[in-house]
PDB file of C-alpha atoms and ligand atoms in Angstrom:
ATOM      1  CA  UNK A 285      26.154  10.167 -26.616  1.00 95.00           C
ATOM      2  CA  UNK A 286      25.271   6.694 -27.479  1.00 97.00           C
ATOM      3  CA  UNK A 287      27.261   3.909 -25.321  1.00 98.00           C
ATOM      4  CA  UNK A 288      29.177   1.196 -27.119  1.00 98.00           C
ATOM      5  CA  UNK A 289      29.225  -1.195 -24.242  1.00 98.00           C
ATOM      6  CA  UNK A 290      31.937  -3.126 -23.694  1.00 98.00           C
ATOM      7  CA  UNK A 291      32.389  -6.599 -23.678  1.00 98.00           C
ATOM      8  CA  UNK A 292      32.164  -7.163 -20.005  1.00 98.00           C
ATOM      9  CA  UNK A 293      29.008  -4.897 -20.042  1.00 98.00           C
ATOM     10  CA  UNK A 294      26.919  -7.002 -22.816  1.00 98.00           C
ATOM     11  CA  UNK A 295      27.316  -9.320 -19.908  1.00 98.00           C
ATOM     12  CA  UNK A 296      25.872  -7.673 -17.147  1.00 98.00           C
ATOM     13  CA  UNK A 297      23.365  -6.977 -19.554  1.00 98.00           C
ATOM     14  CA  UNK A 298      23.060 -11.078 -20.226  1.00 98.00           C
ATOM     15  CA  UNK A 299      22.171 -10.849 -16.488  1.00 98.00           C
ATOM     16  CA  UNK A 300      19.711  -8.158 -15.844  1.00 98.00           C
ATOM     17  CA  UNK A 301      17.639  -8.659 -19.157  1.00 98.00           C
ATOM     18  CA  UNK A 302      16.755 -12.568 -18.901  1.00 97.00           C
ATOM     19  CA  UNK A 303      16.122 -11.423 -15.060  1.00 98.00           C
ATOM     20  CA  UNK A 304      13.278  -8.913 -16.994  1.00 98.00           C
ATOM     21  CA  UNK A 305      12.413 -11.657 -18.392  1.00 98.00           C
ATOM     22  CA  UNK A 306      12.064 -14.185 -15.520  1.00 97.00           C
ATOM     23  CA  UNK A 307      10.300 -11.586 -14.295  1.00 98.00           C
ATOM     24  CA  UNK A 308       8.055 -10.451 -17.132  1.00 98.00           C
ATOM     25  CA  UNK A 309       7.600 -14.222 -17.838  1.00 98.00           C
ATOM     26  CA  UNK A 310       6.448 -15.049 -13.895  1.00 98.00           C
ATOM     27  CA  UNK A 311       4.021 -11.652 -13.789  1.00 98.00           C
ATOM     28  CA  UNK A 312       2.025 -12.433 -17.465  1.00 98.00           C
ATOM     29  CA  UNK A 313       1.346 -16.065 -15.310  1.00 98.00           C
ATOM     30  CA  UNK A 314       0.129 -15.028 -13.215  1.00 98.00           C
ATOM     31  CA  UNK A 315      -2.833 -12.388 -15.039  1.00 98.00           C
ATOM     32  CA  UNK A 316      -5.722 -14.362 -14.716  1.00 98.00           C
ATOM     33  CA  UNK A 317      -9.586 -13.630 -14.107  1.00 98.00           C
ATOM     34  CA  UNK A 318     -10.215 -11.619 -10.910  1.00 98.00           C
ATOM     35  CA  UNK A 319      -5.992 -10.544  -9.888  1.00 98.00           C
ATOM     36  CA  UNK A 320      -5.497  -6.950  -8.960  1.00 98.00           C
ATOM     37  CA  UNK A 321      -3.665  -5.222 -10.565  1.00 99.00           C
ATOM     38  CA  UNK A 322      -1.825  -4.189  -7.709  1.00 98.00           C
ATOM     39  CA  UNK A 323      -1.609  -7.969  -7.138  1.00 98.00           C
ATOM     40  CA  UNK A 324       0.651  -8.111 -10.179  1.00 98.00           C
ATOM     41  CA  UNK A 325       2.078  -5.786  -9.866  1.00 99.00           C
ATOM     42  CA  UNK A 326       3.053  -7.358  -5.954  1.00 98.00           C
ATOM     43  CA  UNK A 327       4.234 -10.837  -7.269  1.00 98.00           C
ATOM     44  CA  UNK A 328       7.168  -8.581 -10.129  1.00 98.00           C
ATOM     45  CA  UNK A 329       8.361  -6.369  -7.407  1.00 98.00           C
ATOM     46  CA  UNK A 330       9.314  -9.903  -4.547  1.00 98.00           C
ATOM     47  CA  UNK A 331      10.505 -11.801  -7.606  1.00 98.00           C
ATOM     48  CA  UNK A 332      13.352  -8.757  -8.957  1.00 98.00           C
ATOM     49  CA  UNK A 333      13.507  -8.861  -4.258  1.00 98.00           C
ATOM     50  CA  UNK A 334      14.139 -12.296  -5.375  1.00 98.00           C
ATOM     51  CA  UNK A 335      16.738 -11.958  -7.765  1.00 98.00           C
ATOM     52  CA  UNK A 336      18.938  -9.154  -5.703  1.00 98.00           C
ATOM     53  CA  UNK A 337      17.565  -6.016  -8.049  1.00 98.00           C
ATOM     54  CA  UNK A 338      16.201  -3.095  -8.299  1.00 98.00           C
ATOM     55  CA  UNK A 339      13.152  -1.618 -10.203  1.00 99.00           C
ATOM     56  CA  UNK A 340      14.226   0.974 -12.087  1.00 98.00           C
ATOM     57  CA  UNK A 341      10.128   2.630 -11.884  1.00 98.00           C
ATOM     58  CA  UNK A 342       9.445   2.603  -8.665  1.00 98.00           C
ATOM     59  CA  UNK A 343      10.082   7.102  -7.579  1.00 98.00           C
ATOM     60  CA  UNK A 344      11.666   7.496 -11.217  1.00 98.00           C
ATOM     61  CA  UNK A 345       9.602  10.863 -11.174  1.00 98.00           C
ATOM     62  CA  UNK A 346       7.498   9.807  -8.897  1.00 98.00           C
ATOM     63  CA  UNK A 347       6.307   6.760 -10.830  1.00 98.00           C
ATOM     64  CA  UNK A 348       5.003   4.954  -7.802  1.00 98.00           C
ATOM     65  CA  UNK A 349       4.667   1.602  -9.271  1.00 98.00           C
ATOM     66  CA  UNK A 350       7.554  -1.647  -9.345  1.00 99.00           C
ATOM     67  CA  UNK A 351       5.871  -2.260 -13.419  1.00 99.00           C
ATOM     68  CA  UNK A 352       3.210  -0.616 -15.120  1.00 99.00           C
ATOM     69  CA  UNK A 353      -0.750  -2.788 -15.301  1.00 99.00           C
ATOM     70  CA  UNK A 354      -2.105  -1.005 -18.122  1.00 99.00           C
ATOM     71  CA  UNK A 355      -5.537  -2.941 -19.246  1.00 99.00           C
ATOM     72  CA  UNK A 356      -6.965  -2.096 -22.824  1.00 99.00           C
ATOM     73  CA  UNK A 357      -7.709   1.367 -24.061  1.00 99.00           C
ATOM     74  CA  UNK A 358      -4.209   1.459 -21.907  1.00 99.00           C
ATOM     75  CA  UNK A 359      -1.656   1.946 -23.479  1.00 99.00           C
ATOM     76  CA  UNK A 360       1.154   3.029 -21.726  1.00 98.00           C
ATOM     77  CA  UNK A 361       1.969   3.023 -17.458  1.00 98.00           C
ATOM     78  CA  UNK A 362      -0.842   2.029 -16.132  1.00 99.00           C
ATOM     79  CA  UNK A 363      -0.150   2.519 -12.170  1.00 99.00           C
ATOM     80  CA  UNK A 364      -1.061  -1.157 -10.724  1.00 99.00           C
ATOM     81  CA  UNK A 365      -4.163  -0.663  -8.364  1.00 98.00           C
ATOM     82  CA  UNK A 366      -7.229  -2.614  -6.619  1.00 98.00           C
ATOM     83  CA  UNK A 367      -8.579  -2.798 -10.312  1.00 98.00           C
ATOM     84  CA  UNK A 368      -9.827  -6.260 -10.767  1.00 98.00           C
ATOM     85  CA  UNK A 369      -8.894  -8.416 -14.568  1.00 98.00           C
ATOM     86  CA  UNK A 370     -11.680  -9.923 -15.867  1.00 98.00           C
ATOM     87  CA  UNK A 371     -12.027 -12.349 -18.527  1.00 98.00           C
ATOM     88  CA  UNK A 372     -11.742 -11.186 -22.509  1.00 98.00           C
ATOM     89  CA  UNK A 373      -9.588  -8.098 -20.685  1.00 98.00           C
ATOM     90  CA  UNK A 374      -5.595  -7.614 -22.427  1.00 99.00           C
ATOM     91  CA  UNK A 375      -3.440  -6.371 -20.103  1.00 99.00           C
ATOM     92  CA  UNK A 376       0.305  -4.801 -21.019  1.00 99.00           C
ATOM     93  CA  UNK A 377       2.895  -5.475 -18.472  1.00 99.00           C
ATOM     94  CA  UNK A 378       6.026  -3.932 -18.614  1.00 99.00           C
ATOM     95  CA  UNK A 379       8.782  -4.526 -16.276  1.00 99.00           C
ATOM     96  CA  UNK A 380      11.615  -3.446 -14.937  1.00 98.00           C
ATOM     97  CA  UNK A 381      15.053  -4.432 -13.189  1.00 98.00           C
ATOM     98  CA  UNK A 382      17.926  -3.052 -11.979  1.00 98.00           C
ATOM     99  CA  UNK A 383      20.562  -5.388 -11.330  1.00 98.00           C
ATOM    100  CA  UNK A 384      24.222  -5.055 -10.332  1.00 93.00           C
ATOM    101  CA  UNK A 385      24.274  -1.071 -12.001  1.00 98.00           C
ATOM    102  CA  UNK A 386      22.607  -2.529 -15.436  1.00 98.00           C
ATOM    103  CA  UNK A 387      19.024  -2.517 -16.647  1.00 98.00           C
ATOM    104  CA  UNK A 388      16.443  -4.802 -18.394  1.00 98.00           C
ATOM    105  CA  UNK A 389      13.362  -3.359 -20.011  1.00 98.00           C
ATOM    106  CA  UNK A 390      10.662  -5.635 -21.436  1.00 98.00           C
ATOM    107  CA  UNK A 391       7.093  -6.119 -21.843  1.00 99.00           C
ATOM    108  CA  UNK A 392       4.222  -7.876 -23.368  1.00 99.00           C
ATOM    109  CA  UNK A 393       0.205  -8.026 -24.039  1.00 99.00           C
ATOM    110  CA  UNK A 394      -1.193 -11.089 -22.980  1.00 98.00           C
ATOM    111  CA  UNK A 395      -5.114 -11.895 -23.512  1.00 98.00           C
ATOM    112  CA  UNK A 396      -7.084 -13.210 -20.005  1.00 98.00           C
ATOM    113  CA  UNK A 397      -8.956 -15.778 -22.208  1.00 98.00           C
ATOM    114  CA  UNK A 398     -10.505 -15.154 -25.222  1.00 98.00           C
ATOM    115  CA  UNK A 399     -10.833 -11.892 -26.580  1.00 98.00           C
ATOM    116  CA  UNK A 400     -12.476 -10.650 -29.437  1.00 98.00           C
ATOM    117  CA  UNK A 401     -10.677 -11.074 -33.070  1.00 98.00           C
ATOM    118  CA  UNK A 402      -9.780  -7.273 -33.752  1.00 98.00           C
ATOM    119  CA  UNK A 403      -7.988  -7.248 -30.228  1.00 98.00           C
ATOM    120  CA  UNK A 404      -6.520 -10.675 -30.435  1.00 98.00           C
ATOM    121  CA  UNK A 405      -4.531  -9.720 -34.151  1.00 98.00           C
ATOM    122  CA  UNK A 406      -3.924  -6.471 -32.701  1.00 99.00           C
ATOM    123  CA  UNK A 407      -1.108  -8.414 -30.149  1.00 99.00           C
ATOM    124  CA  UNK A 408      -0.331 -10.050 -33.309  1.00 98.00           C
ATOM    125  CA  UNK A 409       0.794  -7.597 -35.500  1.00 99.00           C
ATOM    126  CA  UNK A 410       2.441  -5.906 -32.649  1.00 99.00           C
ATOM    127  CA  UNK A 411       4.680  -8.673 -31.696  1.00 98.00           C
ATOM    128  CA  UNK A 412       4.671  -8.574 -35.224  1.00 98.00           C
ATOM    129  CA  UNK A 413       5.795  -5.206 -36.030  1.00 99.00           C
ATOM    130  CA  UNK A 414       8.435  -5.845 -32.619  1.00 99.00           C
ATOM    131  CA  UNK A 415      10.214  -8.603 -34.294  1.00 98.00           C
ATOM    132  CA  UNK A 416      10.041  -6.339 -37.527  1.00 98.00           C
ATOM    133  CA  UNK A 417      12.091  -3.708 -35.534  1.00 99.00           C
ATOM    134  CA  UNK A 418      15.141  -6.231 -34.342  1.00 99.00           C
ATOM    135  CA  UNK A 419      15.331  -7.567 -37.763  1.00 98.00           C
ATOM    136  CA  UNK A 420      15.895  -3.248 -38.896  1.00 98.00           C
ATOM    137  CA  UNK A 421      18.674  -3.114 -35.739  1.00 98.00           C
ATOM    138  CA  UNK A 422      21.227  -3.954 -37.667  1.00 98.00           C
ATOM    139  CA  UNK A 423      25.250  -2.549 -37.519  1.00 98.00           C
ATOM    140  CA  UNK A 424      25.224   0.585 -40.436  1.00 97.00           C
ATOM    141  CA  UNK A 425      21.113   0.268 -40.728  1.00 98.00           C
ATOM    142  CA  UNK A 426      20.263   3.474 -38.989  1.00 98.00           C
ATOM    143  CA  UNK A 427      17.321   3.520 -36.225  1.00 98.00           C
ATOM    144  CA  UNK A 428      14.931   4.810 -38.814  1.00 98.00           C
ATOM    145  CA  UNK A 429      15.269   0.836 -40.366  1.00 98.00           C
ATOM    146  CA  UNK A 430      14.289   0.375 -37.562  1.00 98.00           C
ATOM    147  CA  UNK A 431      10.905   2.544 -36.746  1.00 99.00           C
ATOM    148  CA  UNK A 432       9.769   1.401 -40.912  1.00 99.00           C
ATOM    149  CA  UNK A 433      10.913  -1.642 -40.016  1.00 99.00           C
ATOM    150  CA  UNK A 434       8.125  -1.100 -37.488  1.00 99.00           C
ATOM    151  CA  UNK A 435       5.689   1.652 -38.896  1.00 99.00           C
ATOM    152  CA  UNK A 436       5.380  -0.499 -42.443  1.00 99.00           C
ATOM    153  CA  UNK A 437       4.234  -3.498 -40.361  1.00 98.00           C
ATOM    154  CA  UNK A 438       1.495  -1.949 -38.321  1.00 99.00           C
ATOM    155  CA  UNK A 439      -0.063  -0.152 -41.231  1.00 98.00           C
ATOM    156  CA  UNK A 440      -0.349  -2.822 -43.479  1.00 98.00           C
ATOM    157  CA  UNK A 441      -2.304  -4.592 -41.151  1.00 98.00           C
ATOM    158  CA  UNK A 442      -4.728  -1.473 -39.734  1.00 98.00           C
ATOM    159  CA  UNK A 443      -3.942  -0.041 -36.724  1.00 99.00           C
ATOM    160  CA  UNK A 444      -1.863   3.009 -35.736  1.00 99.00           C
ATOM    161  CA  UNK A 445       2.127   3.482 -34.345  1.00 99.00           C
ATOM    162  CA  UNK A 446       1.268   5.968 -30.790  1.00 99.00           C
ATOM    163  CA  UNK A 447       3.932   8.974 -31.988  1.00 98.00           C
ATOM    164  CA  UNK A 448       4.029  10.238 -28.130  1.00 98.00           C
ATOM    165  CA  UNK A 449       5.687   7.356 -26.433  1.00 98.00           C
ATOM    166  CA  UNK A 450       9.451   5.723 -27.987  1.00 98.00           C
ATOM    167  CA  UNK A 451      11.753   2.816 -27.647  1.00 98.00           C
ATOM    168  CA  UNK A 452      15.300   4.035 -26.031  1.00 98.00           C
ATOM    169  CA  UNK A 453      18.565   2.776 -25.737  1.00 98.00           C
ATOM    170  CA  UNK A 454      18.791   1.253 -22.262  1.00 98.00           C
ATOM    171  CA  UNK A 455      21.980   0.186 -20.156  1.00 98.00           C
ATOM    172  CA  UNK A 456      23.848   1.495 -17.012  1.00 98.00           C
ATOM    173  CA  UNK A 457      20.505   3.999 -17.042  1.00 98.00           C
ATOM    174  CA  UNK A 458      17.057   3.011 -18.239  1.00 98.00           C
ATOM    175  CA  UNK A 459      16.287   5.759 -20.568  1.00 98.00           C
ATOM    176  CA  UNK A 460      19.746   6.371 -22.318  1.00 98.00           C
ATOM    177  CA  UNK A 461      20.561   7.831 -26.499  1.00 98.00           C
ATOM    178  CA  UNK A 462      18.809   7.122 -28.611  1.00 98.00           C
ATOM    179  CA  UNK A 463      15.333   7.512 -28.916  1.00 98.00           C
ATOM    180  CA  UNK A 464      13.825   5.098 -31.663  1.00 98.00           C
ATOM    181  CA  UNK A 465      10.349   5.483 -32.526  1.00 98.00           C
ATOM    182  CA  UNK A 466       7.472   3.573 -33.902  1.00 98.00           C
ATOM    183  CA  UNK A 467       7.003   5.326 -36.715  1.00 98.00           C
ATOM    184  CA  UNK A 468       9.259   7.549 -39.214  1.00 98.00           C
ATOM    185  CA  UNK A 469      10.650  10.861 -37.982  1.00 98.00           C
ATOM    186  CA  UNK A 470      12.419  14.508 -38.750  1.00 97.00           C
ATOM    187  CA  UNK A 471      14.180  13.675 -35.544  1.00 96.00           C
ATOM    188  CA  UNK A 472      18.107  12.556 -34.855  1.00 97.00           C
ATOM    189  CA  UNK A 473      19.318   9.003 -37.265  1.00 98.00           C
ATOM    190  CA  UNK A 474      21.994   7.817 -35.925  1.00 98.00           C
ATOM    191  CA  UNK A 475      23.669   4.669 -37.542  1.00 98.00           C
ATOM    192  CA  UNK A 476      23.444   1.367 -35.733  1.00 98.00           C
ATOM    193  CA  UNK A 477      26.456   0.496 -34.343  1.00 98.00           C
ATOM    194  CA  UNK A 478      28.410  -3.394 -32.556  1.00 98.00           C
ATOM    195  CA  UNK A 479      27.657  -2.961 -28.692  1.00 98.00           C
ATOM    196  CA  UNK A 480      24.396  -0.554 -29.272  1.00 98.00           C
ATOM    197  CA  UNK A 481      22.043  -1.879 -26.592  1.00 99.00           C
ATOM    198  CA  UNK A 482      18.666  -0.521 -27.315  1.00 99.00           C
ATOM    199  CA  UNK A 483      14.741  -1.260 -26.098  1.00 99.00           C
ATOM    200  CA  UNK A 484      12.336  -1.371 -28.577  1.00 99.00           C
ATOM    201  CA  UNK A 485       8.973  -0.667 -28.443  1.00 99.00           C
ATOM    202  CA  UNK A 486       6.551  -0.533 -30.087  1.00 99.00           C
ATOM    203  CA  UNK A 487       2.730   0.736 -28.696  1.00 99.00           C
ATOM    204  CA  UNK A 488       0.131   0.121 -30.699  1.00 99.00           C
ATOM    205  CA  UNK A 489      -3.693   1.146 -31.435  1.00 99.00           C
ATOM    206  CA  UNK A 490      -7.205  -0.781 -33.157  1.00 99.00           C
ATOM    207  CA  UNK A 491      -8.144   2.326 -33.151  1.00 98.00           C
ATOM    208  CA  UNK A 492      -6.167   5.697 -33.591  1.00 99.00           C
ATOM    209  CA  UNK A 493      -3.257   6.411 -33.303  1.00 98.00           C
ATOM    210  CA  UNK A 494      -3.771   9.744 -30.414  1.00 98.00           C
ATOM    211  CA  UNK A 495      -3.421   9.385 -26.481  1.00 99.00           C
ATOM    212  CA  UNK A 496      -4.916  11.006 -23.399  1.00 98.00           C
ATOM    213  CA  UNK A 497      -2.894  11.285 -20.556  1.00 98.00           C
ATOM    214  CA  UNK A 498      -5.422  11.124 -17.390  1.00 98.00           C
ATOM    215  CA  UNK A 499      -5.844  12.670 -14.467  1.00 98.00           C
ATOM    216  CA  UNK A 500      -3.314  10.415 -12.655  1.00 98.00           C
ATOM    217  CA  UNK A 501      -0.545  11.888 -14.024  1.00 98.00           C
ATOM    218  CA  UNK A 502       0.425   8.162 -15.497  1.00 98.00           C
ATOM    219  CA  UNK A 503      -1.742   6.261 -17.287  1.00 98.00           C
ATOM    220  CA  UNK A 504      -1.820   6.999 -21.038  1.00 99.00           C
ATOM    221  CA  UNK A 505      -5.199   5.719 -22.201  1.00 99.00           C
ATOM    222  CA  UNK A 506      -5.744   5.938 -26.139  1.00 99.00           C
ATOM    223  CA  UNK A 507      -8.575   8.688 -27.591  1.00 99.00           C
ATOM    224  CA  UNK A 508     -11.120   6.776 -28.747  1.00 98.00           C
ATOM    225  CA  UNK A 509     -11.111   3.997 -26.599  1.00 98.00           C
ATOM    226  CA  UNK A 510      -9.967   1.614 -28.819  1.00 99.00           C
ATOM    227  CA  UNK A 511      -7.398  -0.809 -27.341  1.00 99.00           C
ATOM    228  CA  UNK A 512      -4.260  -0.736 -27.582  1.00 99.00           C
ATOM    229  CA  UNK A 513      -0.761  -3.734 -27.124  1.00 99.00           C
ATOM    230  CA  UNK A 514       2.388  -2.827 -25.709  1.00 99.00           C
ATOM    231  CA  UNK A 515       5.907  -5.270 -26.523  1.00 99.00           C
ATOM    232  CA  UNK A 516       9.691  -5.059 -26.337  1.00 99.00           C
ATOM    233  CA  UNK A 517      12.747  -6.412 -26.144  1.00 98.00           C
ATOM    234  CA  UNK A 518      16.315  -5.490 -24.908  1.00 99.00           C
ATOM    235  CA  UNK A 519      18.294  -6.079 -27.605  1.00 99.00           C
ATOM    236  CA  UNK A 520      22.176  -5.824 -28.923  1.00 98.00           C
ATOM    237  CA  UNK A 521      23.311  -4.610 -31.317  1.00 98.00           C
ATOM    238  CA  UNK A 522      25.902  -7.187 -32.728  1.00 98.00           C
ATOM    239  CA  UNK A 523      27.532  -7.655 -36.536  1.00 95.00           C
ATOM    240  CA  UNK A 524      24.412 -10.351 -37.474  1.00 96.00           C
ATOM    241  CA  UNK A 525      21.005 -10.096 -36.428  1.00 97.00           C
ATOM    242  CA  UNK A 526      20.378  -8.514 -33.481  1.00 98.00           C
ATOM    243  CA  UNK A 527      20.743 -10.428 -29.957  1.00 98.00           C
ATOM    244  CA  UNK A 528      17.302 -10.110 -27.647  1.00 98.00           C
ATOM    245  CA  UNK A 529      18.614  -9.994 -24.638  1.00 98.00           C
ATOM    246  CA  UNK A 530      15.231  -9.630 -22.180  1.00 98.00           C
ATOM    247  CA  UNK A 531      14.302 -13.319 -24.322  1.00 98.00           C
ATOM    248  CA  UNK A 532      13.232 -15.917 -21.739  1.00 95.00           C
ATOM    249  CA  UNK A 533      15.801 -18.432 -21.105  1.00 87.00           C
ATOM    250  CA  UNK A 534      15.264 -20.403 -17.496  1.00 67.00           C
ATOM    251  CA  UNK A 535      11.979 -20.589 -15.824  1.00 59.00           C
ATOM    252  CA  UNK A 536      11.221 -18.017 -13.347  1.00 51.00           C
ATOM    253  CA  UNK A 537      11.323 -20.172 -10.286  1.00 56.00           C
ATOM    254  CA  UNK A 538      14.673 -22.478 -11.032  1.00 59.00           C
ATOM    255  CA  UNK A 539      17.014 -19.685 -11.811  1.00 54.00           C
ATOM    256  CA  UNK A 540      19.080 -16.694  -9.550  1.00 54.00           C
ATOM    257  CA  UNK A 541      20.457 -13.530 -10.715  1.00 53.00           C
ATOM    258  CA  UNK A 542      24.144 -14.292 -10.816  1.00 46.00           C
TER     259      UNK A 542
HETATM  260  N1  MF3 B 787       9.474   0.580 -20.186  1.00 54.78           N
HETATM  261  C1  MF3 B 787       8.783   1.825 -19.858  1.00 54.78           C
HETATM  262  C2  MF3 B 787       9.874   2.985 -20.715  1.00 54.78           C
HETATM  263  O1  MF3 B 787      10.988   2.531 -21.519  1.00 54.78           O
HETATM  264  C3  MF3 B 787       9.685   2.384 -18.286  1.00 54.78           C
HETATM  265  C4  MF3 B 787       9.248   3.077 -17.762  1.00 54.78           C
HETATM  266  S1  MF3 B 787       7.802   3.733 -16.706  1.00 54.78           S
HETATM  267  C5  MF3 B 787       8.191   4.940 -15.356  1.00 54.78           C
HETATM  268  O2  MF3 B 787      10.120   4.509 -20.370  1.00 54.78           O
HETATM  269  F1  MF3 B 787       7.573   3.886 -14.670  1.00 54.78           F
HETATM  270  F2  MF3 B 787       8.742   4.573 -15.157  1.00 54.78           F
HETATM  271  F3  MF3 B 787       8.408   6.220 -15.914  1.00 54.78           F
HETATM  272 CO1   CO B 788      11.441   0.745 -21.800  1.00 54.78          CO
END
């Protein structure tokens, strides 16, 4: 069952998503050579608490971090550690928050200084693919219209879509129906309706699409070791264009969750 949010629930989603965007922005600004990934985690943890929220990732199926930090060939679910970010790395940050009973979920990949040309292009194309997917998230369209828009943008640019992980509905729970693959799949293909809130999140590899799970049970890496990028927004389906609920509205330094 896909939850259609009421006007009141949408207001609470707005608060959670604005908070999620603030935390992601704050952490992204802390990414610099020499920072450990657990320091990035701790910046997020402090701000999440200050905003009156909790991390929906911490403890989820035993996940040990407040956020996910995935470097270079790491695709998603990197566990914060003593690893130091280096000049030339790319760092994917996945940040969620639950505030007042609702979840906001978003992710971005940042370059640490100047990165290889093809890697820079990977970041651009993954963000563009996210926005192509968001543009297809219109009432009357289907989930597969989002999937197709993402996949087309990615493959036209010579990159590949990770199959094993998908976007999702989001609301009182971090993962609600529907699943939103970043490729056209043979799975369920519901129609989009106003009031649905969706986390659209392409995970895109510079090389082949295959991924491998590391022995920590969480970190997913590209099988060929090529870089991978991840961008995510939580959006609201409306009668017109989708509204990006995790678009940053206020500086983390001047705003509080209500
Ligand atoms: N944003 C991720 C998702 O949508 C977060 C889950 S990672 C975990 O699935 F750490 F919580 F498992
Ligand atoms: Co998500």
